Amino acid sequence: MRRRIAVVGMLAATGVLALAVPAQAATGVLVVNGVTHQNPARGCYPSLSPVLVENLTDATVLVHSAANCQGPVTREIAPGMTAATVGFSYFVN
């Protein structure tokens, strides 16, 4: 019985580790409203509207119309592009 519990515990721990997504960062420089971010981590960031994004990373940036990356995407900014749009948060892919 103890062996069975140990095996189940090990399988559960392995499953949790397999589902964990490592934090990744975009490589390069992202400039948002004049603030420079070197190798920004993947995730959602707050911003003031209007948003001016200079994307010199290898990741796409999505600007959202509401805080916490909620609401529709107002602009998708591909690597190497600069764009201005309305939005209150942005997501680095």
PDB file of N, CA and C in Angstrom:
ATOM      1  N   MET A   1       0.814  -1.186   0.000  1.00  0.00           N
ATOM      2  CA  MET A   1       0.000   0.000   0.000  1.00  0.00           C
ATOM      3  C   MET A   1       0.864   1.260   0.000  1.00  0.00           C
ATOM      4  N   ARG A   2       1.920   1.265   0.815  1.00  0.00           N
ATOM      5  CA  ARG A   2       2.799   2.430   0.850  1.00  0.00           C
ATOM      6  C   ARG A   2       3.466   2.654  -0.497  1.00  0.00           C
ATOM      7  N   ARG A   3       3.838   1.560  -1.130  1.00  0.00           N
ATOM      8  CA  ARG A   3       4.489   1.674  -2.431  1.00  0.00           C
ATOM      9  C   ARG A   3       3.535   2.287  -3.458  1.00  0.00           C
ATOM     10  N   ARG A   4       2.293   1.903  -3.414  1.00  0.00           N
ATOM     11  CA  ARG A   4       1.290   2.428  -4.342  1.00  0.00           C
ATOM     12  C   ARG A   4       1.100   3.939  -4.116  1.00  0.00           C
ATOM     13  N   ILE A   5       1.063   4.355  -2.867  1.00  0.00           N
ATOM     14  CA  ILE A   5       0.911   5.781  -2.552  1.00  0.00           C
ATOM     15  C   ILE A   5       2.133   6.558  -3.042  1.00  0.00           C
ATOM     16  N   ALA A   6       3.326   5.975  -2.863  1.00  0.00           N
ATOM     17  CA  ALA A   6       4.552   6.634  -3.319  1.00  0.00           C
ATOM     18  C   ALA A   6       4.551   6.785  -4.843  1.00  0.00           C
ATOM     19  N   VAL A   7       4.105   5.756  -5.542  1.00  0.00           N
ATOM     20  CA  VAL A   7       4.057   5.815  -7.012  1.00  0.00           C
ATOM     21  C   VAL A   7       3.056   6.870  -7.465  1.00  0.00           C
ATOM     22  N   VAL A   8       1.884   6.908  -6.845  1.00  0.00           N
ATOM     23  CA  VAL A   8       0.873   7.907  -7.189  1.00  0.00           C
ATOM     24  C   VAL A   8       1.410   9.320  -6.912  1.00  0.00           C
ATOM     25  N   GLY A   9       2.102   9.492  -5.805  1.00  0.00           N
ATOM     26  CA  GLY A   9       2.686  10.782  -5.481  1.00  0.00           C
ATOM     27  C   GLY A   9       3.732  11.211  -6.492  1.00  0.00           C
ATOM     28  N   MET A  10       4.571  10.274  -6.903  1.00  0.00           N
ATOM     29  CA  MET A  10       5.587  10.594  -7.901  1.00  0.00           C
ATOM     30  C   MET A  10       4.957  10.948  -9.241  1.00  0.00           C
ATOM     31  N   LEU A  11       3.914  10.238  -9.628  1.00  0.00           N
ATOM     32  CA  LEU A  11       3.230  10.547 -10.885  1.00  0.00           C
ATOM     33  C   LEU A  11       2.573  11.925 -10.832  1.00  0.00           C
ATOM     34  N   ALA A  12       1.979  12.251  -9.700  1.00  0.00           N
ATOM     35  CA  ALA A  12       1.356  13.565  -9.550  1.00  0.00           C
ATOM     36  C   ALA A  12       2.399  14.676  -9.632  1.00  0.00           C
ATOM     37  N   ALA A  13       3.531  14.495  -8.970  1.00  0.00           N
ATOM     38  CA  ALA A  13       4.596  15.497  -9.011  1.00  0.00           C
ATOM     39  C   ALA A  13       5.140  15.647 -10.429  1.00  0.00           C
ATOM     40  N   THR A  14       5.296  14.544 -11.134  1.00  0.00           N
ATOM     41  CA  THR A  14       5.773  14.596 -12.513  1.00  0.00           C
ATOM     42  C   THR A  14       4.782  15.345 -13.394  1.00  0.00           C
ATOM     43  N   GLY A  15       3.503  15.111 -13.183  1.00  0.00           N
ATOM     44  CA  GLY A  15       2.473  15.803 -13.956  1.00  0.00           C
ATOM     45  C   GLY A  15       2.494  17.300 -13.725  1.00  0.00           C
ATOM     46  N   VAL A  16       2.665  17.707 -12.482  1.00  0.00           N
ATOM     47  CA  VAL A  16       2.723  19.137 -12.165  1.00  0.00           C
ATOM     48  C   VAL A  16       3.935  19.775 -12.833  1.00  0.00           C
ATOM     49  N   LEU A  17       5.071  19.123 -12.788  1.00  0.00           N
ATOM     50  CA  LEU A  17       6.275  19.668 -13.419  1.00  0.00           C
ATOM     51  C   LEU A  17       6.140  19.719 -14.934  1.00  0.00           C
ATOM     52  N   ALA A  18       5.466  18.747 -15.525  1.00  0.00           N
ATOM     53  CA  ALA A  18       5.285  18.727 -16.974  1.00  0.00           C
ATOM     54  C   ALA A  18       4.372  19.854 -17.430  1.00  0.00           C
ATOM     55  N   LEU A  19       3.425  20.254 -16.601  1.00  0.00           N
ATOM     56  CA  LEU A  19       2.492  21.316 -16.965  1.00  0.00           C
ATOM     57  C   LEU A  19       3.028  22.706 -16.677  1.00  0.00           C
ATOM     58  N   ALA A  20       4.073  22.804 -15.899  1.00  0.00           N
ATOM     59  CA  ALA A  20       4.637  24.112 -15.569  1.00  0.00           C
ATOM     60  C   ALA A  20       5.262  24.715 -16.817  1.00  0.00           C
ATOM     61  N   VAL A  21       4.877  25.944 -17.130  1.00  0.00           N
ATOM     62  CA  VAL A  21       5.408  26.631 -18.301  1.00  0.00           C
ATOM     63  C   VAL A  21       6.553  27.536 -17.846  1.00  0.00           C
ATOM     64  N   PRO A  22       7.722  27.339 -18.397  1.00  0.00           N
ATOM     65  CA  PRO A  22       8.841  28.181 -17.980  1.00  0.00           C
ATOM     66  C   PRO A  22       8.623  29.624 -18.430  1.00  0.00           C
ATOM     67  N   ALA A  23       9.067  30.571 -17.619  1.00  0.00           N
ATOM     68  CA  ALA A  23       8.963  31.976 -17.988  1.00  0.00           C
ATOM     69  C   ALA A  23       9.929  32.240 -19.127  1.00  0.00           C
ATOM     70  N   GLN A  24       9.423  32.909 -20.144  1.00  0.00           N
ATOM     71  CA  GLN A  24      10.256  33.217 -21.284  1.00  0.00           C
ATOM     72  C   GLN A  24      10.310  34.718 -21.463  1.00  0.00           C
ATOM     73  N   ALA A  25      11.340  35.167 -22.065  1.00  0.00           N
ATOM     74  CA  ALA A  25      11.485  36.595 -22.320  1.00  0.00           C
ATOM     75  C   ALA A  25      11.666  36.806 -23.812  1.00  0.00           C
ATOM     76  N   ALA A  26      11.151  37.925 -24.274  1.00  0.00           N
ATOM     77  CA  ALA A  26      11.421  38.327 -25.649  1.00  0.00           C
ATOM     78  C   ALA A  26      12.867  38.810 -25.698  1.00  0.00           C
ATOM     79  N   THR A  27      13.533  38.535 -26.780  1.00  0.00           N
ATOM     80  CA  THR A  27      14.916  38.970 -26.924  1.00  0.00           C
ATOM     81  C   THR A  27      14.944  40.298 -27.662  1.00  0.00           C
ATOM     82  N   GLY A  28      15.556  41.286 -27.043  1.00  0.00           N
ATOM     83  CA  GLY A  28      15.667  42.593 -27.677  1.00  0.00           C
ATOM     84  C   GLY A  28      15.164  43.699 -26.774  1.00  0.00           C
ATOM     85  N   VAL A  29      14.854  44.834 -27.390  1.00  0.00           N
ATOM     86  CA  VAL A  29      14.426  46.021 -26.657  1.00  0.00           C
ATOM     87  C   VAL A  29      12.998  46.371 -27.054  1.00  0.00           C
ATOM     88  N   LEU A  30      12.174  46.654 -26.048  1.00  0.00           N
ATOM     89  CA  LEU A  30      10.810  47.116 -26.264  1.00  0.00           C
ATOM     90  C   LEU A  30      10.697  48.487 -25.624  1.00  0.00           C
ATOM     91  N   VAL A  31      10.285  49.489 -26.403  1.00  0.00           N
ATOM     92  CA  VAL A  31      10.131  50.845 -25.885  1.00  0.00           C
ATOM     93  C   VAL A  31       8.640  51.167 -25.898  1.00  0.00           C
ATOM     94  N   VAL A  32       8.079  51.420 -24.707  1.00  0.00           N
ATOM     95  CA  VAL A  32       6.656  51.728 -24.575  1.00  0.00           C
ATOM     96  C   VAL A  32       6.526  53.100 -23.926  1.00  0.00           C
ATOM     97  N   ASN A  33       5.929  54.025 -24.660  1.00  0.00           N
ATOM     98  CA  ASN A  33       5.752  55.401 -24.180  1.00  0.00           C
ATOM     99  C   ASN A  33       7.058  55.992 -23.644  1.00  0.00           C
ATOM    100  N   GLY A  34       8.158  55.707 -24.342  1.00  0.00           N
ATOM    101  CA  GLY A  34       9.456  56.268 -23.974  1.00  0.00           C
ATOM    102  C   GLY A  34      10.228  55.498 -22.920  1.00  0.00           C
ATOM    103  N   VAL A  35       9.654  54.434 -22.359  1.00  0.00           N
ATOM    104  CA  VAL A  35      10.331  53.624 -21.339  1.00  0.00           C
ATOM    105  C   VAL A  35      10.907  52.375 -22.007  1.00  0.00           C
ATOM    106  N   THR A  36      12.200  52.147 -21.837  1.00  0.00           N
ATOM    107  CA  THR A  36      12.891  51.023 -22.462  1.00  0.00           C
ATOM    108  C   THR A  36      12.855  49.796 -21.562  1.00  0.00           C
ATOM    109  N   HIS A  37      12.526  48.652 -22.168  1.00  0.00           N
ATOM    110  CA  HIS A  37      12.504  47.360 -21.464  1.00  0.00           C
ATOM    111  C   HIS A  37      13.435  46.415 -22.224  1.00  0.00           C
ATOM    112  N   GLN A  38      14.506  45.972 -21.575  1.00  0.00           N
ATOM    113  CA  GLN A  38      15.457  45.043 -22.178  1.00  0.00           C
ATOM    114  C   GLN A  38      14.983  43.623 -21.933  1.00  0.00           C
ATOM    115  N   ASN A  39      14.841  42.823 -22.982  1.00  0.00           N
ATOM    116  CA  ASN A  39      14.398  41.423 -22.894  1.00  0.00           C
ATOM    117  C   ASN A  39      13.162  41.288 -21.994  1.00  0.00           C
ATOM    118  N   PRO A  40      12.044  41.934 -22.351  1.00  0.00           N
ATOM    119  CA  PRO A  40      10.855  41.888 -21.493  1.00  0.00           C
ATOM    120  C   PRO A  40      10.299  40.471 -21.362  1.00  0.00           C
ATOM    121  N   ALA A  41       9.865  40.139 -20.160  1.00  0.00           N
ATOM    122  CA  ALA A  41       9.280  38.822 -19.913  1.00  0.00           C
ATOM    123  C   ALA A  41       7.920  38.726 -20.588  1.00  0.00           C
ATOM    124  N   ARG A  42       7.547  37.512 -20.966  1.00  0.00           N
ATOM    125  CA  ARG A  42       6.236  37.266 -21.557  1.00  0.00           C
ATOM    126  C   ARG A  42       5.181  37.606 -20.514  1.00  0.00           C
ATOM    127  N   GLY A  43       4.143  38.329 -20.914  1.00  0.00           N
ATOM    128  CA  GLY A  43       3.074  38.629 -19.986  1.00  0.00           C
ATOM    129  C   GLY A  43       2.395  39.942 -20.281  1.00  0.00           C
ATOM    130  N   CYS A  44       1.492  40.321 -19.369  1.00  0.00           N
ATOM    131  CA  CYS A  44       0.660  41.508 -19.507  1.00  0.00           C
ATOM    132  C   CYS A  44       1.231  42.653 -18.673  1.00  0.00           C
ATOM    133  N   TYR A  45       1.198  43.862 -19.240  1.00  0.00           N
ATOM    134  CA  TYR A  45       1.728  45.053 -18.575  1.00  0.00           C
ATOM    135  C   TYR A  45       0.722  46.197 -18.679  1.00  0.00           C
ATOM    136  N   PRO A  46       0.612  47.021 -17.657  1.00  0.00           N
ATOM    137  CA  PRO A  46      -0.279  48.184 -17.725  1.00  0.00           C
ATOM    138  C   PRO A  46       0.350  49.299 -18.562  1.00  0.00           C
ATOM    139  N   SER A  47      -0.494  50.161 -19.075  1.00  0.00           N
ATOM    140  CA  SER A  47      -0.011  51.290 -19.843  1.00  0.00           C
ATOM    141  C   SER A  47      -1.028  52.419 -19.787  1.00  0.00           C
ATOM    142  N   LEU A  48      -0.591  53.591 -20.161  1.00  0.00           N
ATOM    143  CA  LEU A  48      -1.490  54.725 -20.294  1.00  0.00           C
ATOM    144  C   LEU A  48      -1.806  54.905 -21.773  1.00  0.00           C
ATOM    145  N   SER A  49      -3.007  55.355 -22.057  1.00  0.00           N
ATOM    146  CA  SER A  49      -3.421  55.572 -23.434  1.00  0.00           C
ATOM    147  C   SER A  49      -3.225  57.036 -23.795  1.00  0.00           C
ATOM    148  N   PRO A  50      -2.777  57.317 -24.992  1.00  0.00           N
ATOM    149  CA  PRO A  50      -2.415  56.439 -26.098  1.00  0.00           C
ATOM    150  C   PRO A  50      -1.078  55.745 -25.840  1.00  0.00           C
ATOM    151  N   VAL A  51      -0.869  54.653 -26.545  1.00  0.00           N
ATOM    152  CA  VAL A  51       0.329  53.830 -26.361  1.00  0.00           C
ATOM    153  C   VAL A  51       1.195  53.946 -27.617  1.00  0.00           C
ATOM    154  N   LEU A  52       2.455  54.264 -27.415  1.00  0.00           N
ATOM    155  CA  LEU A  52       3.426  54.276 -28.510  1.00  0.00           C
ATOM    156  C   LEU A  52       4.412  53.151 -28.242  1.00  0.00           C
ATOM    157  N   VAL A  53       4.452  52.178 -29.146  1.00  0.00           N
ATOM    158  CA  VAL A  53       5.294  50.991 -28.968  1.00  0.00           C
ATOM    159  C   VAL A  53       6.306  50.906 -30.096  1.00  0.00           C
ATOM    160  N   GLU A  54       7.578  50.799 -29.714  1.00  0.00           N
ATOM    161  CA  GLU A  54       8.647  50.495 -30.655  1.00  0.00           C
ATOM    162  C   GLU A  54       9.134  49.091 -30.307  1.00  0.00           C
ATOM    163  N   ASN A  55       8.804  48.136 -31.155  1.00  0.00           N
ATOM    164  CA  ASN A  55       9.071  46.733 -30.868  1.00  0.00           C
ATOM    165  C   ASN A  55      10.338  46.276 -31.579  1.00  0.00           C
ATOM    166  N   LEU A  56      11.439  46.277 -30.860  1.00  0.00           N
ATOM    167  CA  LEU A  56      12.719  45.808 -31.398  1.00  0.00           C
ATOM    168  C   LEU A  56      13.077  44.448 -30.809  1.00  0.00           C
ATOM    169  N   THR A  57      12.042  43.638 -30.503  1.00  0.00           N
ATOM    170  CA  THR A  57      12.234  42.289 -29.960  1.00  0.00           C
ATOM    171  C   THR A  57      11.905  41.261 -31.036  1.00  0.00           C
ATOM    172  N   ASP A  58      11.989  39.994 -30.655  1.00  0.00           N
ATOM    173  CA  ASP A  58      11.607  38.903 -31.550  1.00  0.00           C
ATOM    174  C   ASP A  58      10.188  38.403 -31.255  1.00  0.00           C
ATOM    175  N   ALA A  59       9.409  39.166 -30.478  1.00  0.00           N
ATOM    176  CA  ALA A  59       8.064  38.755 -30.086  1.00  0.00           C
ATOM    177  C   ALA A  59       7.030  39.777 -30.558  1.00  0.00           C
ATOM    178  N   THR A  60       5.810  39.320 -30.750  1.00  0.00           N
ATOM    179  CA  THR A  60       4.693  40.194 -31.103  1.00  0.00           C
ATOM    180  C   THR A  60       4.129  40.821 -29.840  1.00  0.00           C
ATOM    181  N   VAL A  61       3.718  42.076 -29.926  1.00  0.00           N
ATOM    182  CA  VAL A  61       3.100  42.788 -28.810  1.00  0.00           C
ATOM    183  C   VAL A  61       1.645  43.086 -29.179  1.00  0.00           C
ATOM    184  N   LEU A  62       0.728  42.733 -28.283  1.00  0.00           N
ATOM    185  CA  LEU A  62      -0.694  42.989 -28.490  1.00  0.00           C
ATOM    186  C   LEU A  62      -1.142  44.076 -27.528  1.00  0.00           C
ATOM    187  N   VAL A  63      -1.701  45.159 -28.046  1.00  0.00           N
ATOM    188  CA  VAL A  63      -2.218  46.235 -27.210  1.00  0.00           C
ATOM    189  C   VAL A  63      -3.711  46.000 -27.023  1.00  0.00           C
ATOM    190  N   HIS A  64      -4.177  46.032 -25.758  1.00  0.00           N
ATOM    191  CA  HIS A  64      -5.582  45.785 -25.431  1.00  0.00           C
ATOM    192  C   HIS A  64      -6.279  47.082 -25.053  1.00  0.00           C
ATOM    193  N   SER A  65      -7.571  47.126 -25.313  1.00  0.00           N
ATOM    194  CA  SER A  65      -8.357  48.338 -25.061  1.00  0.00           C
ATOM    195  C   SER A  65      -8.624  48.586 -23.586  1.00  0.00           C
ATOM    196  N   ALA A  66      -8.453  47.569 -22.735  1.00  0.00           N
ATOM    197  CA  ALA A  66      -8.740  47.704 -21.306  1.00  0.00           C
ATOM    198  C   ALA A  66      -7.549  47.225 -20.482  1.00  0.00           C
ATOM    199  N   ALA A  67      -7.594  47.508 -19.188  1.00  0.00           N
ATOM    200  CA  ALA A  67      -6.542  47.069 -18.262  1.00  0.00           C
ATOM    201  C   ALA A  67      -6.505  45.551 -18.154  1.00  0.00           C
ATOM    202  N   ASN A  68      -5.392  45.024 -17.682  1.00  0.00           N
ATOM    203  CA  ASN A  68      -5.199  43.584 -17.443  1.00  0.00           C
ATOM    204  C   ASN A  68      -5.379  42.749 -18.703  1.00  0.00           C
ATOM    205  N   CYS A  69      -5.027  43.331 -19.831  1.00  0.00           N
ATOM    206  CA  CYS A  69      -5.119  42.649 -21.139  1.00  0.00           C
ATOM    207  C   CYS A  69      -6.516  42.116 -21.415  1.00  0.00           C
ATOM    208  N   GLN A  70      -7.499  42.889 -21.000  1.00  0.00           N
ATOM    209  CA  GLN A  70      -8.896  42.569 -21.253  1.00  0.00           C
ATOM    210  C   GLN A  70      -9.376  43.410 -22.432  1.00  0.00           C
ATOM    211  N   GLY A  71     -10.523  43.066 -22.945  1.00  0.00           N
ATOM    212  CA  GLY A  71     -11.085  43.801 -24.065  1.00  0.00           C
ATOM    213  C   GLY A  71     -10.407  43.432 -25.364  1.00  0.00           C
ATOM    214  N   PRO A  72     -10.915  43.986 -26.448  1.00  0.00           N
ATOM    215  CA  PRO A  72     -10.346  43.642 -27.749  1.00  0.00           C
ATOM    216  C   PRO A  72      -8.937  44.176 -27.930  1.00  0.00           C
ATOM    217  N   VAL A  73      -8.209  43.528 -28.825  1.00  0.00           N
ATOM    218  CA  VAL A  73      -6.872  43.979 -29.196  1.00  0.00           C
ATOM    219  C   VAL A  73      -7.046  45.156 -30.150  1.00  0.00           C
ATOM    220  N   THR A  74      -6.431  46.288 -29.815  1.00  0.00           N
ATOM    221  CA  THR A  74      -6.540  47.466 -30.671  1.00  0.00           C
ATOM    222  C   THR A  74      -5.427  47.527 -31.705  1.00  0.00           C
ATOM    223  N   ARG A  75      -4.328  46.835 -31.420  1.00  0.00           N
ATOM    224  CA  ARG A  75      -3.208  46.821 -32.366  1.00  0.00           C
ATOM    225  C   ARG A  75      -2.297  45.646 -32.079  1.00  0.00           C
ATOM    226  N   GLU A  76      -1.836  44.996 -33.130  1.00  0.00           N
ATOM    227  CA  GLU A  76      -0.831  43.940 -33.040  1.00  0.00           C
ATOM    228  C   GLU A  76       0.439  44.506 -33.647  1.00  0.00           C
ATOM    229  N   ILE A  77       1.521  44.510 -32.853  1.00  0.00           N
ATOM    230  CA  ILE A  77       2.762  45.127 -33.300  1.00  0.00           C
ATOM    231  C   ILE A  77       3.824  44.042 -33.457  1.00  0.00           C
ATOM    232  N   ALA A  78       4.138  43.747 -34.700  1.00  0.00           N
ATOM    233  CA  ALA A  78       5.090  42.688 -35.031  1.00  0.00           C
ATOM    234  C   ALA A  78       6.517  43.136 -34.711  1.00  0.00           C
ATOM    235  N   PRO A  79       7.435  42.180 -34.590  1.00  0.00           N
ATOM    236  CA  PRO A  79       8.834  42.531 -34.371  1.00  0.00           C
ATOM    237  C   PRO A  79       9.338  43.488 -35.451  1.00  0.00           C
ATOM    238  N   GLY A  80      10.074  44.512 -35.021  1.00  0.00           N
ATOM    239  CA  GLY A  80      10.633  45.479 -35.949  1.00  0.00           C
ATOM    240  C   GLY A  80       9.716  46.643 -36.288  1.00  0.00           C
ATOM    241  N   MET A  81       8.481  46.628 -35.784  1.00  0.00           N
ATOM    242  CA  MET A  81       7.528  47.693 -36.097  1.00  0.00           C
ATOM    243  C   MET A  81       7.407  48.714 -34.972  1.00  0.00           C
ATOM    244  N   THR A  82       6.960  49.911 -35.331  1.00  0.00           N
ATOM    245  CA  THR A  82       6.622  50.960 -34.375  1.00  0.00           C
ATOM    246  C   THR A  82       5.200  51.389 -34.683  1.00  0.00           C
ATOM    247  N   ALA A  83       4.374  51.539 -33.631  1.00  0.00           N
ATOM    248  CA  ALA A  83       2.983  51.922 -33.845  1.00  0.00           C
ATOM    249  C   ALA A  83       2.439  52.663 -32.635  1.00  0.00           C
ATOM    250  N   ALA A  84       1.473  53.522 -32.900  1.00  0.00           N
ATOM    251  CA  ALA A  84       0.742  54.223 -31.847  1.00  0.00           C
ATOM    252  C   ALA A  84      -0.715  53.793 -31.927  1.00  0.00           C
ATOM    253  N   THR A  85      -1.336  53.592 -30.771  1.00  0.00           N
ATOM    254  CA  THR A  85      -2.735  53.171 -30.734  1.00  0.00           C
ATOM    255  C   THR A  85      -3.339  53.530 -29.385  1.00  0.00           C
ATOM    256  N   VAL A  86      -4.614  53.277 -29.251  1.00  0.00           N
ATOM    257  CA  VAL A  86      -5.320  53.490 -27.994  1.00  0.00           C
ATOM    258  C   VAL A  86      -5.320  52.163 -27.241  1.00  0.00           C
ATOM    259  N   GLY A  87      -5.075  52.207 -25.932  1.00  0.00           N
ATOM    260  CA  GLY A  87      -5.098  50.994 -25.127  1.00  0.00           C
ATOM    261  C   GLY A  87      -4.606  51.261 -23.724  1.00  0.00           C
ATOM    262  N   PHE A  88      -4.956  50.353 -22.807  1.00  0.00           N
ATOM    263  CA  PHE A  88      -4.585  50.516 -21.399  1.00  0.00           C
ATOM    264  C   PHE A  88      -3.734  49.363 -20.865  1.00  0.00           C
ATOM    265  N   SER A  89      -3.351  48.437 -21.743  1.00  0.00           N
ATOM    266  CA  SER A  89      -2.438  47.363 -21.356  1.00  0.00           C
ATOM    267  C   SER A  89      -1.885  46.740 -22.634  1.00  0.00           C
ATOM    268  N   TYR A  90      -0.767  46.016 -22.475  1.00  0.00           N
ATOM    269  CA  TYR A  90      -0.196  45.329 -23.627  1.00  0.00           C
ATOM    270  C   TYR A  90       0.368  43.978 -23.184  1.00  0.00           C
ATOM    271  N   PHE A  91       0.371  43.036 -24.125  1.00  0.00           N
ATOM    272  CA  PHE A  91       0.827  41.687 -23.838  1.00  0.00           C
ATOM    273  C   PHE A  91       2.014  41.364 -24.730  1.00  0.00           C
ATOM    274  N   VAL A  92       3.119  40.940 -24.124  1.00  0.00           N
ATOM    275  CA  VAL A  92       4.302  40.511 -24.858  1.00  0.00           C
ATOM    276  C   VAL A  92       4.189  39.006 -25.040  1.00  0.00           C
ATOM    277  N   ASN A  93       4.152  38.554 -26.287  1.00  0.00           N
ATOM    278  CA  ASN A  93       4.018  37.114 -26.573  1.00  0.00           C
ATOM    279  C   ASN A  93       5.333  36.398 -26.433  1.00  0.00           C
TER     280      ASN A  93
END
